[in-house]
CSV table of C-alpha atoms (C1' of nucleotides) in Angstrom, one decimal:
chain,number,residue,atom,x,y,z
A,246,UNK,CA,-2.9,-44.3,-46.4
A,247,UNK,CA,-6.9,-43.2,-46.9
A,248,UNK,CA,-7.6,-41.7,-49.8
A,249,UNK,CA,-11.6,-39.2,-50.0
A,250,UNK,CA,-13.3,-42.5,-51.9
A,251,UNK,CA,-12.2,-44.6,-49.2
A,252,UNK,CA,-14.0,-42.3,-46.7
A,253,UNK,CA,-16.6,-42.1,-48.9
A,254,UNK,CA,-17.2,-45.5,-48.5
A,255,UNK,CA,-17.2,-45.1,-45.3
A,256,UNK,CA,-19.5,-43.2,-44.4
A,257,UNK,CA,-21.5,-44.7,-46.7
A,258,UNK,CA,-21.5,-48.2,-44.9
A,259,UNK,CA,-22.1,-46.3,-41.5
A,260,UNK,CA,-24.9,-45.0,-43.0
A,261,UNK,CA,-25.8,-48.3,-44.0
A,262,UNK,CA,-23.7,-51.9,-43.8
A,263,UNK,CA,-25.6,-53.1,-46.2
A,264,UNK,CA,-26.2,-51.8,-49.6
A,265,UNK,CA,-25.5,-53.8,-52.7
A,266,UNK,CA,-21.7,-52.8,-53.4
A,267,UNK,CA,-23.5,-51.9,-56.8
A,268,UNK,CA,-24.9,-48.6,-54.8
A,269,UNK,CA,-22.0,-48.6,-52.9
A,270,UNK,CA,-19.9,-48.1,-55.9
A,271,UNK,CA,-23.0,-45.5,-57.7
A,272,UNK,CA,-22.8,-43.0,-54.5
A,273,UNK,CA,-19.0,-42.9,-54.5
A,274,UNK,CA,-18.3,-42.8,-58.2
A,275,UNK,CA,-16.0,-45.8,-58.9
A,276,UNK,CA,-17.0,-49.5,-60.9
A,277,UNK,CA,-18.3,-52.2,-58.5
A,278,UNK,CA,-14.9,-54.1,-58.9
A,279,UNK,CA,-12.4,-51.7,-58.0
A,280,UNK,CA,-15.4,-50.5,-54.8
A,281,UNK,CA,-15.6,-54.5,-53.7
A,282,UNK,CA,-11.9,-54.2,-54.0
A,283,UNK,CA,-11.5,-51.3,-51.7
A,284,UNK,CA,-14.3,-52.8,-48.9
A,285,UNK,CA,-11.8,-55.6,-48.8
A,286,UNK,CA,-9.0,-53.6,-48.8
A,287,UNK,CA,-10.7,-52.1,-45.7
A,288,UNK,CA,-11.9,-55.2,-44.0
A,289,UNK,CA,-9.0,-56.4,-43.6
A,290,UNK,CA,-6.6,-53.5,-43.0
A,291,UNK,CA,-9.5,-54.0,-39.4
A,292,UNK,CA,-10.5,-50.4,-40.5
A,293,UNK,CA,-13.9,-51.4,-41.0
A,294,UNK,CA,-13.6,-53.8,-37.4
A,295,UNK,CA,-16.9,-55.3,-39.1
A,296,UNK,CA,-21.1,-55.1,-39.5
A,297,UNK,CA,-24.0,-54.8,-37.4
A,298,UNK,CA,-27.5,-54.9,-36.7
A,299,UNK,CA,-28.9,-51.5,-35.1
A,300,UNK,CA,-32.1,-53.4,-32.7
A,301,UNK,CA,-34.9,-51.1,-31.1
A,302,UNK,CA,-34.0,-52.0,-27.5
A,303,UNK,CA,-37.6,-51.3,-26.9
A,304,UNK,CA,-38.9,-53.3,-29.4
A,305,UNK,CA,-37.2,-55.8,-27.9
A,306,UNK,CA,-38.6,-55.6,-24.5
A,307,UNK,CA,-35.5,-53.6,-23.5
A,308,UNK,CA,-36.4,-50.1,-22.8
A,309,UNK,CA,-33.9,-49.1,-19.8
A,310,UNK,CA,-30.7,-48.0,-20.6
A,311,UNK,CA,-28.1,-47.7,-17.6
A,312,UNK,CA,-24.8,-45.8,-16.6
A,313,UNK,CA,-23.1,-47.6,-14.0
A,314,UNK,CA,-19.4,-46.0,-12.9
A,315,UNK,CA,-17.7,-48.0,-10.8
A,316,UNK,CA,-14.0,-47.8,-8.7
A,317,UNK,CA,-12.1,-50.1,-7.9
A,318,UNK,CA,-10.1,-51.4,-4.5
A,319,UNK,CA,-7.3,-51.6,-6.3
A,320,UNK,CA,-4.8,-51.1,-9.8
A,321,UNK,CA,-3.1,-54.2,-9.2
A,322,UNK,CA,-2.7,-55.6,-13.0
A,323,UNK,CA,-4.2,-59.5,-11.9
A,324,UNK,CA,-7.8,-57.7,-10.3
A,325,UNK,CA,-7.8,-54.9,-13.3
A,326,UNK,CA,-7.7,-58.6,-15.5
A,327,UNK,CA,-10.1,-60.5,-13.3
A,328,UNK,CA,-12.5,-57.5,-13.0
A,329,UNK,CA,-12.7,-56.9,-17.2
A,330,UNK,CA,-12.4,-60.5,-17.9
A,331,UNK,CA,-15.9,-60.3,-15.9
A,332,UNK,CA,-17.5,-57.3,-17.7
A,333,UNK,CA,-17.2,-58.7,-20.8
A,334,UNK,CA,-18.8,-62.4,-19.8
A,335,UNK,CA,-22.1,-60.1,-18.1
A,336,UNK,CA,-24.3,-59.6,-21.1
A,337,UNK,CA,-26.2,-56.5,-19.5
A,338,UNK,CA,-23.8,-54.7,-20.1
A,339,UNK,CA,-23.0,-53.6,-24.0
A,340,UNK,CA,-20.9,-51.3,-23.4
A,341,UNK,CA,-17.5,-50.4,-21.3
A,342,UNK,CA,-14.2,-48.0,-20.6
A,343,UNK,CA,-11.5,-47.6,-18.8
A,344,UNK,CA,-12.1,-44.0,-17.6
A,345,UNK,CA,-8.8,-41.2,-17.1
A,346,UNK,CA,-10.0,-39.9,-13.5
A,347,UNK,CA,-12.1,-40.2,-10.5
A,348,UNK,CA,-13.5,-43.5,-11.7
A,349,UNK,CA,-12.3,-46.8,-13.4
A,350,UNK,CA,-15.0,-47.7,-15.6
A,351,UNK,CA,-17.9,-46.7,-17.4
A,352,UNK,CA,-20.5,-49.2,-17.7
A,353,UNK,CA,-23.2,-48.3,-20.2
A,354,UNK,CA,-26.4,-51.3,-18.8
A,355,UNK,CA,-29.3,-51.9,-20.7
A,356,UNK,CA,-32.6,-54.0,-18.9
A,357,UNK,CA,-36.0,-54.7,-19.5
A,358,UNK,CA,-36.9,-52.9,-15.7
A,359,UNK,CA,-36.0,-51.3,-13.0
A,360,UNK,CA,-36.7,-54.5,-11.4
A,361,UNK,CA,-34.0,-56.0,-13.1
A,362,UNK,CA,-31.7,-53.2,-12.7
A,363,UNK,CA,-31.7,-53.9,-9.0
A,364,UNK,CA,-31.8,-57.4,-9.8
A,365,UNK,CA,-28.3,-57.2,-12.0
A,366,UNK,CA,-27.0,-55.3,-9.8
A,367,UNK,CA,-27.3,-57.7,-7.2
A,368,UNK,CA,-26.0,-61.0,-8.5
A,369,UNK,CA,-24.0,-59.3,-11.5
A,370,UNK,CA,-22.5,-56.5,-10.4
A,371,UNK,CA,-22.1,-56.6,-6.7
A,372,UNK,CA,-20.5,-60.3,-7.2
A,373,UNK,CA,-17.4,-59.2,-9.3
A,374,UNK,CA,-14.5,-59.6,-6.8
A,375,UNK,CA,-12.7,-55.9,-6.3
A,376,UNK,CA,-15.5,-53.1,-6.7
A,377,UNK,CA,-15.2,-50.6,-4.5
A,378,UNK,CA,-17.8,-48.2,-5.1
A,379,UNK,CA,-21.3,-48.4,-7.5
A,380,UNK,CA,-22.7,-45.5,-8.5
A,381,UNK,CA,-25.9,-45.2,-11.3
A,382,UNK,CA,-26.8,-42.5,-13.3
A,383,UNK,CA,-30.6,-43.7,-15.0
A,384,UNK,CA,-31.0,-42.7,-19.3
A,385,UNK,CA,-34.5,-41.3,-19.8
A,386,UNK,CA,-34.2,-41.4,-23.8
A,387,UNK,CA,-32.0,-41.4,-26.4
A,388,UNK,CA,-31.5,-38.3,-27.9
A,389,UNK,CA,-28.8,-38.6,-31.1
A,390,UNK,CA,-28.2,-42.1,-31.5
A,391,UNK,CA,-25.0,-43.9,-32.7
A,392,UNK,CA,-23.5,-41.9,-35.7
A,393,UNK,CA,-21.4,-42.0,-38.0
A,394,UNK,CA,-17.5,-41.0,-37.1
A,395,UNK,CA,-16.5,-37.5,-37.4
A,396,UNK,CA,-14.3,-39.0,-40.3
A,397,UNK,CA,-12.1,-35.8,-41.9
A,398,UNK,CA,-11.8,-34.4,-45.1
B,234,UNK,CA,-44.9,-60.7,-30.7
B,235,UNK,CA,-40.9,-61.9,-30.9
B,236,UNK,CA,-40.8,-65.8,-31.3
B,237,UNK,CA,-37.3,-67.7,-30.5
B,238,UNK,CA,-36.8,-67.7,-34.9
B,239,UNK,CA,-37.1,-64.1,-34.5
B,240,UNK,CA,-34.7,-63.6,-32.0
B,241,UNK,CA,-31.8,-65.8,-33.1
B,242,UNK,CA,-32.4,-63.8,-36.5
B,243,UNK,CA,-31.9,-60.5,-34.3
B,244,UNK,CA,-28.7,-62.2,-32.5
B,245,UNK,CA,-26.6,-63.5,-35.6
B,246,UNK,CA,-27.4,-60.1,-37.8
B,247,UNK,CA,-26.4,-58.1,-34.3
B,248,UNK,CA,-22.9,-60.2,-34.5
B,249,UNK,CA,-22.5,-60.1,-38.3
B,250,UNK,CA,-25.1,-57.8,-40.2
B,251,UNK,CA,-23.6,-58.3,-43.7
B,252,UNK,CA,-24.4,-61.9,-43.1
B,253,UNK,CA,-26.3,-63.6,-46.6
B,254,UNK,CA,-29.6,-64.3,-45.9
B,255,UNK,CA,-28.8,-68.1,-46.9
B,256,UNK,CA,-26.4,-68.2,-43.9
B,257,UNK,CA,-28.5,-66.8,-41.7
B,258,UNK,CA,-31.2,-68.9,-42.7
B,259,UNK,CA,-28.9,-72.4,-42.3
B,260,UNK,CA,-28.3,-70.1,-39.0
B,261,UNK,CA,-32.0,-70.4,-38.1
B,262,UNK,CA,-32.7,-73.3,-39.1
B,263,UNK,CA,-35.3,-71.9,-41.8
B,264,UNK,CA,-35.1,-71.9,-45.6
B,265,UNK,CA,-34.0,-68.9,-47.1
B,266,UNK,CA,-37.8,-67.1,-48.1
B,267,UNK,CA,-39.2,-68.5,-44.9
B,268,UNK,CA,-36.2,-66.3,-42.8
B,269,UNK,CA,-36.4,-63.1,-45.4
B,270,UNK,CA,-39.9,-62.7,-45.2
B,271,UNK,CA,-39.3,-62.9,-41.1
B,272,UNK,CA,-36.3,-60.3,-41.4
B,273,UNK,CA,-38.3,-57.8,-44.0
B,274,UNK,CA,-41.2,-57.9,-41.5
B,275,UNK,CA,-38.6,-57.0,-38.3
B,276,UNK,CA,-37.4,-54.5,-40.4
B,277,UNK,CA,-40.7,-52.2,-41.3
B,278,UNK,CA,-41.7,-52.9,-38.1
B,279,UNK,CA,-38.4,-51.5,-37.0
B,280,UNK,CA,-37.1,-53.8,-34.8
B,281,UNK,CA,-34.8,-54.2,-36.9
B,282,UNK,CA,-33.7,-50.1,-37.2
B,283,UNK,CA,-30.8,-49.9,-40.0
B,284,UNK,CA,-27.0,-51.9,-40.3
B,285,UNK,CA,-24.0,-50.1,-39.5
B,286,UNK,CA,-20.7,-51.0,-40.7
B,287,UNK,CA,-18.8,-50.1,-36.8
B,288,UNK,CA,-15.0,-48.4,-38.3
B,289,UNK,CA,-12.1,-48.8,-36.1
B,290,UNK,CA,-12.1,-44.8,-34.1
B,291,UNK,CA,-8.1,-44.9,-34.3
B,292,UNK,CA,-7.7,-46.3,-37.6
B,293,UNK,CA,-9.5,-42.9,-38.9
B,294,UNK,CA,-7.5,-40.6,-36.4
B,295,UNK,CA,-10.2,-40.5,-33.8
B,296,UNK,CA,-8.2,-42.3,-31.0
B,297,UNK,CA,-9.8,-39.7,-28.5
B,298,UNK,CA,-13.3,-40.4,-27.0
B,299,UNK,CA,-14.7,-38.0,-24.1
B,300,UNK,CA,-17.7,-38.4,-22.3
B,301,UNK,CA,-19.2,-35.2,-21.2
B,302,UNK,CA,-22.0,-34.4,-19.0
B,303,UNK,CA,-23.9,-31.5,-19.4
B,304,UNK,CA,-26.7,-29.1,-17.6
B,305,UNK,CA,-28.7,-26.6,-19.0
B,306,UNK,CA,-30.0,-23.3,-17.4
B,307,UNK,CA,-33.2,-23.7,-17.3
B,308,UNK,CA,-35.4,-27.1,-18.7
B,309,UNK,CA,-38.7,-24.3,-20.4
B,310,UNK,CA,-39.8,-26.3,-23.7
B,311,UNK,CA,-37.8,-24.2,-25.5
B,312,UNK,CA,-34.3,-24.7,-24.7
B,313,UNK,CA,-34.0,-28.9,-24.1
B,314,UNK,CA,-35.4,-28.1,-27.7
B,315,UNK,CA,-33.0,-26.1,-29.5
B,316,UNK,CA,-30.3,-27.6,-27.1
B,317,UNK,CA,-31.3,-31.4,-28.8
B,318,UNK,CA,-31.0,-30.0,-31.7
B,319,UNK,CA,-27.5,-28.4,-31.6
B,320,UNK,CA,-26.7,-31.4,-29.6
B,321,UNK,CA,-28.1,-33.6,-33.4
B,322,UNK,CA,-25.7,-31.4,-35.4
B,323,UNK,CA,-22.3,-31.6,-34.1
B,324,UNK,CA,-20.9,-34.4,-35.9
B,325,UNK,CA,-18.3,-34.8,-33.1
B,326,UNK,CA,-20.5,-36.0,-30.7
B,327,UNK,CA,-21.0,-39.5,-31.9
B,328,UNK,CA,-24.1,-40.5,-28.7
B,329,UNK,CA,-26.3,-38.4,-26.7
B,330,UNK,CA,-28.5,-39.3,-23.3
B,331,UNK,CA,-31.1,-37.6,-21.3
B,332,UNK,CA,-30.0,-38.0,-18.1
B,333,UNK,CA,-31.9,-38.7,-14.8
B,334,UNK,CA,-30.4,-36.9,-12.2
B,335,UNK,CA,-28.0,-34.1,-12.0
B,336,UNK,CA,-26.3,-33.8,-14.9
B,337,UNK,CA,-28.9,-33.5,-17.8
B,338,UNK,CA,-26.7,-35.0,-20.9
B,339,UNK,CA,-24.3,-37.8,-21.5
B,340,UNK,CA,-22.8,-36.8,-24.7
B,341,UNK,CA,-20.4,-39.0,-26.2
B,342,UNK,CA,-17.5,-37.1,-28.0
B,343,UNK,CA,-15.1,-38.9,-30.9
B,344,UNK,CA,-12.1,-36.3,-31.7
B,345,UNK,CA,-8.3,-36.5,-33.0
B,346,UNK,CA,-6.5,-35.0,-30.1
B,347,UNK,CA,-6.4,-33.2,-27.3
B,348,UNK,CA,-5.9,-30.0,-29.1
B,349,UNK,CA,-9.1,-31.2,-31.3
B,350,UNK,CA,-11.0,-31.9,-27.8
B,351,UNK,CA,-10.0,-28.1,-27.2
B,352,UNK,CA,-11.0,-26.4,-30.2
B,353,UNK,CA,-14.2,-28.7,-30.2
B,354,UNK,CA,-15.5,-27.4,-26.7
B,355,UNK,CA,-14.8,-23.7,-28.0
B,356,UNK,CA,-16.6,-23.4,-30.9
B,357,UNK,CA,-18.8,-26.3,-30.7
B,358,UNK,CA,-20.7,-26.9,-27.4
B,359,UNK,CA,-19.7,-23.7,-25.2
B,360,UNK,CA,-21.4,-22.2,-28.3
B,361,UNK,CA,-24.8,-23.9,-27.8
B,362,UNK,CA,-27.4,-21.3,-26.4
B,363,UNK,CA,-28.4,-22.5,-22.7
B,364,UNK,CA,-25.5,-24.1,-21.5
B,365,UNK,CA,-24.8,-24.1,-17.6
B,366,UNK,CA,-22.5,-26.1,-17.5
B,367,UNK,CA,-19.8,-28.7,-18.9
B,368,UNK,CA,-17.9,-31.9,-16.7
B,369,UNK,CA,-15.3,-34.0,-18.8
B,370,UNK,CA,-14.6,-37.2,-18.3
B,371,UNK,CA,-11.6,-38.8,-21.0
B,372,UNK,CA,-11.5,-42.7,-22.0
B,373,UNK,CA,-8.3,-44.1,-21.8
B,374,UNK,CA,-10.1,-47.1,-23.8
B,375,UNK,CA,-12.9,-49.4,-24.4
B,376,UNK,CA,-13.2,-52.2,-22.9
B,377,UNK,CA,-16.0,-53.8,-24.2
B,378,UNK,CA,-17.4,-52.4,-27.3
B,379,UNK,CA,-20.8,-52.3,-28.3
B,380,UNK,CA,-22.3,-56.4,-28.0
B,381,UNK,CA,-25.0,-57.2,-29.1
B,382,UNK,CA,-28.5,-56.5,-26.5
B,383,UNK,CA,-29.5,-58.6,-23.8
B,384,UNK,CA,-33.0,-60.0,-26.2
B,385,UNK,CA,-34.0,-62.9,-23.5
B,386,UNK,CA,-35.6,-66.4,-24.6
C,194,DA,C1',-45.9,-70.5,-42.3
C,195,DG,C1',-42.7,-73.0,-44.6
C,196,DT,C1',-40.6,-75.1,-49.7
C,197,DG,C1',-38.9,-75.4,-53.6
C,198,DA,C1',-38.1,-73.9,-57.8
C,199,DA,C1',-37.2,-69.8,-61.5
C,200,DA,C1',-36.4,-65.0,-62.8
C,201,DA,C1',-34.0,-61.3,-61.5
C,202,DT,C1',-30.6,-59.3,-59.1
C,203,DG,C1',-25.9,-58.4,-57.2
C,204,DA,C1',-20.5,-60.6,-57.0
C,205,DT,C1',-16.2,-61.3,-57.9
C,206,DA,C1',-12.3,-62.9,-60.8
C,207,DG,C1',-9.9,-62.2,-65.3
C,208,DA,C1',-8.5,-59.7,-69.0
C,209,DT,C1',-8.2,-54.8,-71.1
C,210,DT,C1',-6.8,-49.7,-71.1
D,258,DA,C1',-5.7,-47.9,-60.2
D,259,DA,C1',-9.9,-48.3,-63.6
D,260,DT,C1',-13.7,-50.7,-66.3
D,261,DC,C1',-15.7,-53.8,-69.1
D,262,DT,C1',-17.2,-58.3,-69.8
D,263,DA,C1',-18.7,-62.8,-68.6
D,264,DT,C1',-19.4,-66.1,-65.5
D,265,DC,C1',-21.4,-67.6,-60.6
D,266,DA,C1',-23.2,-67.0,-55.9
D,267,DT,C1',-27.0,-65.2,-53.7
D,268,DT,C1',-31.4,-62.7,-53.8
D,269,DT,C1',-36.6,-62.2,-54.3
D,270,DT,C1',-40.9,-63.6,-56.3
D,271,DC,C1',-44.6,-66.7,-56.4
D,272,DA,C1',-47.4,-71.4,-57.1
D,273,DC,C1',-48.1,-75.1,-52.9
D,274,DT,C1',-48.4,-77.4,-48.6
DNA sequence: AGTGAAAATGATAGATT
DNA sequence: AATCTATCATTTTCACT
């Protein structure tokens, strides 16, 4: 379904999502028209889900990253859906994954200070109904930031 | 340092990193010239670290996400640097964080299958010298994908 | 800092191979 | 499917406020 040129396009757009179509066409060895057509097809098929500016968390006053593993009291559909809705509604939760194993979800949290984190746990996390346990691990720093996906050739 | 308009710009560019400068200017209530100037300043200051296309992992044959917590045998500077270099060099490791607590690093892994994961652990992870322990948790799915940072108004 | 207009660059559709 | 070309939109610069 994806050919070699598509994969090159995806790689380049992961590295620089704002590159011009002309530059992109150059890099993948195509002229601008077919290159743009391929990009549009990839966008419409959802292979390219979107484009995002990557922001320096510290520069915007959000130096603290925490990973929180939570478990639920029960796994009835109603409770799970309510919890997931709550997760999606809390802005400090910037990513969330459903886990296989002892814990149910892994949440990635971004806040400005430890005080804010305490506040976040008290007012946004513990208030979610149906949570059984909350385990926090703080990150000191980022060793490797979000990298291009290892798309196989 | 950042004013209200800067924050609006950052929010919009996190939501859509390929929005045109004209559209962006409209949304933040500015004309295109000063809007572009602000964007350039934010880029040069590193507040905007870059732009990335967001790719659908499943669509490119990478449906499996795993979180791996590792500990090191020792924390001498030389070993730490070598481990971090290795982490940065392995493409399947798409993110890595230095942790506070029992484990030393949290790695986010993306692979195409459980077989590939096994292979990855054997050939890319266990081969990193200085690792004491490796603990894997698989993710069933994504409940909340990378969301705009909660930049306070 | 912001405006507005002019020049440069890029995006896009259509005819062609 | 890709290229080439013509047209249209956007970006970018600059003189002015």
